[in-house]
């Protein structure tokens, strides 16, 4: 996977990505990172990249030409036209399935905006995927680009070692991951669930599956719609919801 990032703050991306697991994957050559400073493509006296918006309104806008030239400098080196992700709160919301899908690409270009955004005309010409990382507004696209690259990297074969990857993890099958415990067996008076100490793999798997369903029903009930549960498991969900509703009603009547 080759990441290319068009940004006004390349050092932010370099510092963030060349550490920890993504940094290790770059050293191994499984990932590459190529940052392009958009300012290097502003050929005016002060290398200015922004200007006022036509029609008035607060703030400055990034101009089309430096963004276009920065993109062209990357695109000309890649045989097939790469997907260009523009980080914007107006985009499609980033999710695990999108990370999985994007990890199949050989090259990905991320375009990070600043100020009030980027001139619409260049976005029309180069962007293939406008993406948001959530319904809130950040000061620029660098953090969202790093969030996406981190999540995508984990899906690239070889980036995680076997121990880190874990076959089951949150969002696989639309369920959250079960709770996990390490040593000591008792901490602050809390004991590790007995079944996990039993060495009985069948029972452990059953308990974990149940916990995944319980946790998803409690914290992210919206995910359950897309989960593949057996009839018995759906029954369990209905029982849980009934129990929680009764507890809530009891508490309200107190
Ligand atoms: N730029 C500013 N806010 C953003 C967000 N929530 N997602 C993606 N890009 C952004």
Short mmCIF file of N, CA and C in Angstrom, two decimals, residues 12 21 27 30 56 65 77 88-89 91 101 154 165 190 198 214 231 245 249:
data_model
loop_
_atom_site.label_atom_id
_atom_site.label_comp_id
_atom_site.label_asym_id
_atom_site.label_seq_id
_atom_site.Cartn_x
_atom_site.Cartn_y
_atom_site.Cartn_z
N UNK A 12 3.34 17.03 10.10
CA UNK A 12 2.32 16.47 11.00
C UNK A 12 2.02 15.01 10.60
N UNK A 21 3.01 1.09 15.02
CA UNK A 21 2.81 -0.04 14.09
C UNK A 21 2.91 0.39 12.63
N UNK A 27 9.05 0.69 7.73
CA UNK A 27 10.44 0.20 7.75
C UNK A 27 10.54 -1.14 7.04
N UNK A 30 6.17 -2.61 3.80
CA UNK A 30 4.80 -3.04 3.49
C UNK A 30 3.93 -1.82 3.17
N UNK A 56 -18.45 36.74 -1.00
CA UNK A 56 -18.31 37.18 0.39
C UNK A 56 -18.41 36.05 1.38
N UNK A 65 -5.40 25.96 -8.20
CA UNK A 65 -4.21 25.60 -8.97
C UNK A 65 -3.13 24.85 -8.18
N UNK A 77 2.94 9.88 -11.69
CA UNK A 77 3.89 8.80 -11.37
C UNK A 77 3.19 7.45 -11.21
N UNK A 88 -13.48 15.68 4.43
CA UNK A 88 -14.43 16.75 4.62
C UNK A 88 -15.60 16.28 5.47
N UNK A 89 -16.10 17.15 6.36
CA UNK A 89 -17.27 16.72 7.17
C UNK A 89 -18.50 16.45 6.30
N UNK A 91 -18.48 14.50 3.67
CA UNK A 91 -18.33 13.23 2.96
C UNK A 91 -19.11 12.08 3.58
N UNK A 101 -12.20 -2.18 2.40
CA UNK A 101 -12.27 -2.05 0.93
C UNK A 101 -11.08 -1.23 0.41
N UNK A 154 -4.11 -1.39 9.13
CA UNK A 154 -4.37 -2.62 9.90
C UNK A 154 -4.95 -3.73 9.04
N UNK A 165 -3.24 -9.26 15.34
CA UNK A 165 -4.39 -9.23 14.44
C UNK A 165 -5.66 -9.78 15.08
N UNK A 190 -11.84 -7.53 41.88
CA UNK A 190 -12.59 -8.05 40.73
C UNK A 190 -11.89 -9.28 40.19
N UNK A 198 -11.09 -21.89 32.88
CA UNK A 198 -11.46 -23.31 32.87
C UNK A 198 -10.66 -24.14 31.88
N UNK A 214 -24.17 -9.22 24.01
CA UNK A 214 -24.61 -8.42 25.15
C UNK A 214 -24.07 -6.99 25.05
N UNK A 231 -31.49 -17.83 15.54
CA UNK A 231 -32.79 -17.58 16.17
C UNK A 231 -32.66 -17.53 17.68
N UNK A 245 -35.60 -2.94 29.96
CA UNK A 245 -36.76 -2.06 29.95
C UNK A 245 -37.49 -2.13 31.29
N UNK A 249 -38.05 0.89 33.95
CA UNK A 249 -39.38 1.29 34.42
C UNK A 249 -39.46 1.25 35.95
#
